[in-house]
mmCIF file of C-alpha atoms in Angstrom:
data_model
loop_
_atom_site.group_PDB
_atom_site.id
_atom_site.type_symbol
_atom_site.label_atom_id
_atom_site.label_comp_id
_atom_site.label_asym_id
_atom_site.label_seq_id
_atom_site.Cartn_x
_atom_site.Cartn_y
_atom_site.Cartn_z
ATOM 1 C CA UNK P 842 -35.598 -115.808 -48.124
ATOM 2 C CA UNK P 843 -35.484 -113.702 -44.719
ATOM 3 C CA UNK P 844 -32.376 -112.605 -43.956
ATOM 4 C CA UNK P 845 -32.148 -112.363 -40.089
ATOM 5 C CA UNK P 846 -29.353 -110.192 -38.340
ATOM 6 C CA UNK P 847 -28.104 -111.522 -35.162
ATOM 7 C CA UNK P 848 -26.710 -109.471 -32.723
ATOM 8 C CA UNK P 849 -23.218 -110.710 -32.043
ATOM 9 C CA UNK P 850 -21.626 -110.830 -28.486
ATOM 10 C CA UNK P 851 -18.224 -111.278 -28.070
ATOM 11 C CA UNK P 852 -17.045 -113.441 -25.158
ATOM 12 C CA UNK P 853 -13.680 -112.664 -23.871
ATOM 13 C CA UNK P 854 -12.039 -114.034 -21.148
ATOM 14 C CA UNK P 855 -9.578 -111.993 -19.238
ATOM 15 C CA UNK P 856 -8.035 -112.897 -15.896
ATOM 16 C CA UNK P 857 -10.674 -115.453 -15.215
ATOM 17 C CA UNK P 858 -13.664 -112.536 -15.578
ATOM 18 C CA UNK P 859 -15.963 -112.805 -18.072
ATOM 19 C CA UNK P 860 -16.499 -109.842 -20.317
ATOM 20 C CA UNK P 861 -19.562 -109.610 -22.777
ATOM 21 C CA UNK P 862 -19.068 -106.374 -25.778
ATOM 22 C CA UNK P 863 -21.953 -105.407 -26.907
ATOM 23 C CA UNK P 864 -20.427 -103.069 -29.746
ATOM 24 C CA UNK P 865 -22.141 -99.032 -30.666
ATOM 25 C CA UNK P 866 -24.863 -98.791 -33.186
ATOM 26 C CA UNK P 867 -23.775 -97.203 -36.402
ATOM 27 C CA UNK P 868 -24.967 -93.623 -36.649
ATOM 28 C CA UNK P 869 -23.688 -92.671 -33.039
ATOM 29 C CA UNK P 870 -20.301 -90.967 -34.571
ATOM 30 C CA UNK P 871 -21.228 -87.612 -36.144
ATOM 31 C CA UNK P 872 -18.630 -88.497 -39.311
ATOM 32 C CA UNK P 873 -21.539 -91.425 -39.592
ATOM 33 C CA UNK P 874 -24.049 -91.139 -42.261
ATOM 34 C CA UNK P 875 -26.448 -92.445 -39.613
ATOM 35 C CA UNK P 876 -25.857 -88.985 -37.960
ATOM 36 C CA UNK P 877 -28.817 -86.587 -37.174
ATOM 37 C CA UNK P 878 -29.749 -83.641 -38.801
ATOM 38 C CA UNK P 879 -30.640 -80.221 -37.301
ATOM 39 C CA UNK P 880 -33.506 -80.277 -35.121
ATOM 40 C CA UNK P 881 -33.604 -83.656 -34.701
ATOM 41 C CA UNK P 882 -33.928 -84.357 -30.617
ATOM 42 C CA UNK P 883 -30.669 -85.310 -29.180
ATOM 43 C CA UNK P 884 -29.120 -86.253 -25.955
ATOM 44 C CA UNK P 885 -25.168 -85.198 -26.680
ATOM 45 C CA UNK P 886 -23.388 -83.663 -29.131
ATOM 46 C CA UNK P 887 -21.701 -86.756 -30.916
ATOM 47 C CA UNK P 888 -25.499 -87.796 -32.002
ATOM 48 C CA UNK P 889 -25.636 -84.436 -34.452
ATOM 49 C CA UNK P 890 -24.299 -84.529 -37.432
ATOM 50 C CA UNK P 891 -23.484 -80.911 -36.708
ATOM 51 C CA UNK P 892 -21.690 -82.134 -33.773
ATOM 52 C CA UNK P 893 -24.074 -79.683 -31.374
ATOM 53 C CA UNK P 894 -26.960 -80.629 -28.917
ATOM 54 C CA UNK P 895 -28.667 -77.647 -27.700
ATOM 55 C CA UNK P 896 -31.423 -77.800 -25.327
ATOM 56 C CA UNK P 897 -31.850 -81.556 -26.539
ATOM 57 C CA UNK P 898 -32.312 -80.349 -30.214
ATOM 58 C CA UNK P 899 -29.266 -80.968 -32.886
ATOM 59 C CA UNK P 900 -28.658 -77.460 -34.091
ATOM 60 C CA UNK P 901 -25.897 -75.690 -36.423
ATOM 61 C CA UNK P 902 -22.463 -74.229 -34.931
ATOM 62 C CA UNK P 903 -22.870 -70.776 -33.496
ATOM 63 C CA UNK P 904 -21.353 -67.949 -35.395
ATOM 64 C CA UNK P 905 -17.898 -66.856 -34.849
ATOM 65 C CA UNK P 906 -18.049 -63.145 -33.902
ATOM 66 C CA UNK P 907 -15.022 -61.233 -35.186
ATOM 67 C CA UNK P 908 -14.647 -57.626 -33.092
ATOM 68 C CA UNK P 909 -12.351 -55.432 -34.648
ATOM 69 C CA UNK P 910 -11.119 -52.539 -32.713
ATOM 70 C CA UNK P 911 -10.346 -49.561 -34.831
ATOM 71 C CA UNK P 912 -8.003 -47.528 -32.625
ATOM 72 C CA UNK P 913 -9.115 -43.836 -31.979
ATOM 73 C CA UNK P 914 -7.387 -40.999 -31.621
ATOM 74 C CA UNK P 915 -8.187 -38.018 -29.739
ATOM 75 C CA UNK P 916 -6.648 -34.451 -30.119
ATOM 76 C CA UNK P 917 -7.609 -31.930 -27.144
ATOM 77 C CA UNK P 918 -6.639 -28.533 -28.698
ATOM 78 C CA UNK P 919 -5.609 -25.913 -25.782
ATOM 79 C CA UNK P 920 -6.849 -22.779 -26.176
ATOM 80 C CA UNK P 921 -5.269 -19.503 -24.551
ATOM 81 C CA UNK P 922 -7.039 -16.467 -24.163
ATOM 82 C CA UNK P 923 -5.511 -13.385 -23.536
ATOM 83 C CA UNK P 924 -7.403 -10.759 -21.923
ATOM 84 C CA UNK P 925 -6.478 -7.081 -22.348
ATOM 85 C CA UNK P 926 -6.484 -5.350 -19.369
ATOM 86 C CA UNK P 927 -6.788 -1.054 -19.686
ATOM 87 C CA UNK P 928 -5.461 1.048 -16.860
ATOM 88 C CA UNK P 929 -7.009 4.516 -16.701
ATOM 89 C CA UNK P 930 -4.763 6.851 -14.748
ATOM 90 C CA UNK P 931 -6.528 10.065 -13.307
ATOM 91 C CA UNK P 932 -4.734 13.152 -12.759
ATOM 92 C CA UNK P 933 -4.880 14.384 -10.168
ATOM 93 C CA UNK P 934 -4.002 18.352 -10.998
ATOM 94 C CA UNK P 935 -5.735 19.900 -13.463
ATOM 95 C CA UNK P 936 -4.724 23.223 -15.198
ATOM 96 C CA UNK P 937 -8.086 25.342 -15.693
ATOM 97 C CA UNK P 938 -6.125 27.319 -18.300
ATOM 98 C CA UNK P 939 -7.031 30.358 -16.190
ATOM 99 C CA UNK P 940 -4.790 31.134 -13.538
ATOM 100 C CA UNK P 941 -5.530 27.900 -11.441
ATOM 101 C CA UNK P 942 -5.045 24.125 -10.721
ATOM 102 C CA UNK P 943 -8.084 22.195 -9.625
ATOM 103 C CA UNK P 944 -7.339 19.121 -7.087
ATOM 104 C CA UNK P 945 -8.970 16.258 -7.835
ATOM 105 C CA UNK P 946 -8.585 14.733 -4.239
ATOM 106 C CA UNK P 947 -9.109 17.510 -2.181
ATOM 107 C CA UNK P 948 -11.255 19.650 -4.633
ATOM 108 C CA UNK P 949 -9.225 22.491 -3.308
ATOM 109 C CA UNK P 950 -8.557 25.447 -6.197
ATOM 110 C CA UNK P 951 -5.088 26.539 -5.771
ATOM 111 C CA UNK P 952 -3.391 29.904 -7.448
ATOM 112 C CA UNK P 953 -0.511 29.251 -10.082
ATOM 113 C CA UNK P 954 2.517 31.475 -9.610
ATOM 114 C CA UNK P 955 4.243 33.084 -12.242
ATOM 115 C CA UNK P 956 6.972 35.166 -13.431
ATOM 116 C CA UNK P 957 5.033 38.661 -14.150
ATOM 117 C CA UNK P 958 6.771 41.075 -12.014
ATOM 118 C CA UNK P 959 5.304 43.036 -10.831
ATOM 119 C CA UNK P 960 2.093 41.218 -10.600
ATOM 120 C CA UNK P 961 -0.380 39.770 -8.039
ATOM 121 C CA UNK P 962 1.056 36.465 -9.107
ATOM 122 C CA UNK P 963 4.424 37.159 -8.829
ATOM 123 C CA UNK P 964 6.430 34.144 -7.378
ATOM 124 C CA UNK P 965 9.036 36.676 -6.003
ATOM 125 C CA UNK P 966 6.945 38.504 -3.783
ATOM 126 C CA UNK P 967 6.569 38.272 -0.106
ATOM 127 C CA UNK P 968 4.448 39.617 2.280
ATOM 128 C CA UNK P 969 3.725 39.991 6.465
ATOM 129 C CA UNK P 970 1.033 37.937 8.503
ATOM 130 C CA UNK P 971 0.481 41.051 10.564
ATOM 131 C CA UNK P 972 1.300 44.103 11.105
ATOM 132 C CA UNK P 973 4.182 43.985 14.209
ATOM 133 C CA UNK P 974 5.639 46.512 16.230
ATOM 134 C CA UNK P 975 8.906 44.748 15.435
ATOM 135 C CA UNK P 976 10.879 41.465 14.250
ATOM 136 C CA UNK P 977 8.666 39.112 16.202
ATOM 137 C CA UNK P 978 5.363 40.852 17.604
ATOM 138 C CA UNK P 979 2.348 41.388 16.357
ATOM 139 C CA UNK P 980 0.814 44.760 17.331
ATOM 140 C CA UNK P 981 -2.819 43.444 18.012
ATOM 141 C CA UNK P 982 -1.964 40.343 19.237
ATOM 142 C CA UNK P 983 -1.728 38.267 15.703
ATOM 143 C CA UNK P 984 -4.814 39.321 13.721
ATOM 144 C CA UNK P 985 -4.420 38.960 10.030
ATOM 145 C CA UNK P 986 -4.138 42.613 9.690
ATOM 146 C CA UNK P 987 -0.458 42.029 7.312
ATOM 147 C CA UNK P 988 -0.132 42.858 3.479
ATOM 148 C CA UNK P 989 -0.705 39.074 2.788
ATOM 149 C CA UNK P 990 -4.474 39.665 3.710
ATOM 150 C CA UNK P 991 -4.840 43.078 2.997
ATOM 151 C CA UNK P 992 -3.247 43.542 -0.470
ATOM 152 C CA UNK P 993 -2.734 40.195 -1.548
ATOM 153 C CA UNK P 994 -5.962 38.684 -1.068
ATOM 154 C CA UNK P 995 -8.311 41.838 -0.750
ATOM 155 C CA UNK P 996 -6.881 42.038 -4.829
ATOM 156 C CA UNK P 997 -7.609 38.214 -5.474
ATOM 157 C CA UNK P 998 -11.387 39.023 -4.060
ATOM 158 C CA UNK P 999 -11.403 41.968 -5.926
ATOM 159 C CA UNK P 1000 -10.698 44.756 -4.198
ATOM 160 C CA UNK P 1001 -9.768 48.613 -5.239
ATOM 161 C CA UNK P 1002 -7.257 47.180 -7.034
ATOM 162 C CA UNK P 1003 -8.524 43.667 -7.888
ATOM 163 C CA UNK P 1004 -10.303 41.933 -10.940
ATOM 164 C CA UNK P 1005 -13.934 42.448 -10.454
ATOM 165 C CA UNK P 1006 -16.247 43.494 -7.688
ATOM 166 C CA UNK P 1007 -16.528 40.780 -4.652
ATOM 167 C CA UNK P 1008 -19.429 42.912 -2.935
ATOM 168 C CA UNK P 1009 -23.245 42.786 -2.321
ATOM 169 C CA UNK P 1010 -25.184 44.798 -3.959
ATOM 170 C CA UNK P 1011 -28.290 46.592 -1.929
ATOM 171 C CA UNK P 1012 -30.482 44.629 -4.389
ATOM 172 C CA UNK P 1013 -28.771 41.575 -2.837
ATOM 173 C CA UNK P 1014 -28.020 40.242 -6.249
ATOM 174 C CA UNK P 1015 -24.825 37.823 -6.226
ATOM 175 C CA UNK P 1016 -21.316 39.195 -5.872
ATOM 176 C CA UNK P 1017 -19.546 39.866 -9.361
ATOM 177 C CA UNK P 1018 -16.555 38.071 -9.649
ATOM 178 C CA UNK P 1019 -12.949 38.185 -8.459
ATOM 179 C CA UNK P 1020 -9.575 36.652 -9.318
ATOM 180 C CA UNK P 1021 -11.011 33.269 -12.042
ATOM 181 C CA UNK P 1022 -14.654 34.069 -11.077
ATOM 182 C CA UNK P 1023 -14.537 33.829 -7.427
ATOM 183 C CA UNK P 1024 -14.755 35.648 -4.678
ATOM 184 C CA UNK P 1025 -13.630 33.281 -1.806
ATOM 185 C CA UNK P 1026 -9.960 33.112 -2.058
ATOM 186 C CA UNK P 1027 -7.811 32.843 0.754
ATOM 187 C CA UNK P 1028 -4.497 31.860 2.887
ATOM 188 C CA UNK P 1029 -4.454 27.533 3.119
ATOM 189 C CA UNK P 1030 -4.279 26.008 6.318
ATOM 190 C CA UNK P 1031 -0.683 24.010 7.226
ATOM 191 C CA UNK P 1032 -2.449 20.939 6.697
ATOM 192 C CA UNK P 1033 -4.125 22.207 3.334
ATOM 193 C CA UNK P 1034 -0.731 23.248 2.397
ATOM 194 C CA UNK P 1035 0.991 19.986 2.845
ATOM 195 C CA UNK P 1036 -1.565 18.664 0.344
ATOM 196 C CA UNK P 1037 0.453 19.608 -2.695
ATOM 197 C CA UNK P 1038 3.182 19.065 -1.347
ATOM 198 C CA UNK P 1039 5.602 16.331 -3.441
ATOM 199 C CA UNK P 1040 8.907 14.922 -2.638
ATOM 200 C CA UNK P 1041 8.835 12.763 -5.372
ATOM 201 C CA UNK P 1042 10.093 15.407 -7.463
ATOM 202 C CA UNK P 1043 12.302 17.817 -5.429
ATOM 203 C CA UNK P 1044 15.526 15.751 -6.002
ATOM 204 C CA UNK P 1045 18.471 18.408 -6.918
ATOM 205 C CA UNK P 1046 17.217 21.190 -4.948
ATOM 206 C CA UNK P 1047 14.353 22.008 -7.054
ATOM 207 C CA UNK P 1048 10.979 22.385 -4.810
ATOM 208 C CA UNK P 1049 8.661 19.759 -3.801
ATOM 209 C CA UNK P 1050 5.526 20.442 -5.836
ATOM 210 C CA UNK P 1051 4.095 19.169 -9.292
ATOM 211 C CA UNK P 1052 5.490 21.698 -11.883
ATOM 212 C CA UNK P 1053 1.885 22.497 -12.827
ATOM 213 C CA UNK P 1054 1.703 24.863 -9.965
ATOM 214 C CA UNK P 1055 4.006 27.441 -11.897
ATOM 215 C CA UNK P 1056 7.260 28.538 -10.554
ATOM 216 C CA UNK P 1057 7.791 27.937 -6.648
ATOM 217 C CA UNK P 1058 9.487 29.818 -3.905
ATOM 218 C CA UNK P 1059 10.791 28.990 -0.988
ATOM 219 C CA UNK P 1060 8.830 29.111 1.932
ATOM 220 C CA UNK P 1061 5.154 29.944 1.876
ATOM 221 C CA UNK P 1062 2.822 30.639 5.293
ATOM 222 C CA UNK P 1063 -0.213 29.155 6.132
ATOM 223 C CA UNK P 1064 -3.718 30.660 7.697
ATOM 224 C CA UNK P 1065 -2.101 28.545 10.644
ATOM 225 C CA UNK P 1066 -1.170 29.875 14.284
ATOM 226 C CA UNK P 1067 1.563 28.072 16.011
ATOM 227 C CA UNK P 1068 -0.710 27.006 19.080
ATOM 228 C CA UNK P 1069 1.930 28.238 22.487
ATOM 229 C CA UNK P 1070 2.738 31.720 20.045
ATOM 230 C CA UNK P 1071 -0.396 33.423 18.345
ATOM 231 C CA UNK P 1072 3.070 35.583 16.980
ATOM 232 C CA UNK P 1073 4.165 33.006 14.513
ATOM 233 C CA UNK P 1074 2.346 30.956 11.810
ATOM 234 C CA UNK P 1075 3.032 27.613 10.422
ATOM 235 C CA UNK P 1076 4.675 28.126 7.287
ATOM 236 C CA UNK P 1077 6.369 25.209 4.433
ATOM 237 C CA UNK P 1078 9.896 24.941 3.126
ATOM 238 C CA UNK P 1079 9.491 23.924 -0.174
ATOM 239 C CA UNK P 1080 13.129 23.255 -1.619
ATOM 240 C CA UNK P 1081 14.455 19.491 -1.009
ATOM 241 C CA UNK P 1082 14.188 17.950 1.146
ATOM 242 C CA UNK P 1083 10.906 19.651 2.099
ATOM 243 C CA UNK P 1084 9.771 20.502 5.991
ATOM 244 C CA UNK P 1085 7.128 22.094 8.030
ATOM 245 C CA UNK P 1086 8.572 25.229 9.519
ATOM 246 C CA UNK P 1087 7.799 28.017 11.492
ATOM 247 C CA UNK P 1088 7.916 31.866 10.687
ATOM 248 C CA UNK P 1089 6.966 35.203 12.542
ATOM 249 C CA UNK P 1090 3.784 36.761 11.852
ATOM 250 C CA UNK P 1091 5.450 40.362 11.056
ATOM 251 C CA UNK P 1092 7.306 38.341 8.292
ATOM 252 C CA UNK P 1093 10.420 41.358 8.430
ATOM 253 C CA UNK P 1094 12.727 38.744 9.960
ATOM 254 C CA UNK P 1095 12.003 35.890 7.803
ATOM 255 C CA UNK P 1096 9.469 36.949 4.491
ATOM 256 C CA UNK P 1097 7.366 34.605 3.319
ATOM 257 C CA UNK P 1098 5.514 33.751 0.075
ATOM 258 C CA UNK P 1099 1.780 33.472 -0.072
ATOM 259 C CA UNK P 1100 -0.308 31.058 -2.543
ATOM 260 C CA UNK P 1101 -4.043 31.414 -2.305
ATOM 261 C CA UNK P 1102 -6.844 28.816 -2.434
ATOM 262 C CA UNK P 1103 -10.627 28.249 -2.159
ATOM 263 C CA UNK P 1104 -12.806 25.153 -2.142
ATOM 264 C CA UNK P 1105 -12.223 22.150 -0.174
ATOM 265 C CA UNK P 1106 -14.807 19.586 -1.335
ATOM 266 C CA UNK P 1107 -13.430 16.781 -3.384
ATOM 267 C CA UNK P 1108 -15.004 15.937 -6.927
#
């Protein structure tokens, strides 16, 4: 016996309108058995029994992607470097350990006084610019004619009573040597003078001048002429507070001290 399976339609009459339900094939719910596989083709997502329709295929869920975000810690580490920094001080006055102090800036070489008296060194000794025909003239006009060229620094460049021999031979050989080896000494300008000069350290009444120069006296002439007088030389007061001064030639009215030097180039 065939068994024949109508399709059933259900009339239903509401408000006069005639409705005909045609109801769903099985299989169209994916809890239905009649659902499709993967891979089967499909046209939505209710047809799969995985419940997806991709590019009109049934295919499985896509994977759930878990991200985990392991938190990261960063550690800046400050460094500090110190850099050493050396300061070189120069000085400036050197004592050759002969007699003398070298000047690094002006490369003038400048006698040290001392206390050997009597000596050509001696601190306390004083001498004349020229010979004068009294207090305040010089006889010929202001040559250096006075005992501070003719003793003082004839000895220095070795003269009859000097250390060494400061003349040419007839051989023309070099001169031997005078007062540390040289032959060249002589009276500083005013503006050479005022080189060494240092008020820095003449506080109390002691003189203005590095103590390396030896013991210092008071006032001390130059090789300078006063420019409207050629009677009277520029001279230096060295106690505090320390001034240029001026002092006449014949040096019986005012005596001055005398402090040779030689050179002039720097180093």
């Amino acid at each position: 016996m065939t068994k024949r399976i109508a399709s059933l339609s259900l009339l239903v009459a509401i408000g006069g309108v005639l409705l005909v339900v045609t109801p769903r094939r099985a299989g169209a719910d994916p809890n239905n058995a009649n659902c499709k596989p993967n891979r089967a083709s499909c046209t939505s997502n209710h047809q799969c029994c995985s419940g997806v329709c991709t590019a009109g295929l049934c295919a499985a869920p896509g994977a759930t992607t878990t991200t985990t975000t392991t938190p990261t810690t960063t550690t800046i580490i400050s460094t500090t470097t110190t850099t050493s920094s050396t300061t070189t001080t120069t000085q400036r006055f050197v004592d050759n350990m002969n007699g003398t102090i070298t000047d690094k800036q002006t490369g003038l070489q400048w006698e040290k006084k001392d206390t050997t008296c009597p000596g050509i060194h001696c601190v306390n000794d004083i001498y004349s610019w020229c010979v004068g025909s009294d207090d305040f003239t010089c006889v010929n006009g202001g040559v250096p004619d006075g005992t501070a060229f003719t003793s003082f620094l004839r000895t220095l460049n070795g003269g009859d009573t000097g250390v060494g021999n400061c003349t040419v031979s007839d051989d023309a050989t070099p001169p031997q040597a005078g007062f540390a080896g040289h032959c060249d000494w002589r009276l500083p300008t005013i503006d050479e003078l005022v080189t060494i000069v240092d008020t820095s350290v003449c506080g109390g009444g002691g003189a203005c001048i590095d103590p390396i120069f030896g013991p210092t006296s008071t006032l001390y002439c130059s090789s300078s002429t006063l420019a409207r007088d050629p009677n009277v030389a520029w001279t230096y007061f060295f106690p505090f507070p320390g001034f240029t001064n001026e002092a006449f030639k014949p040096g019986r009215q005012e005596p001055f001290s005398v402090r040779a030097v030689r050179g002039g180039a720097p180093d």
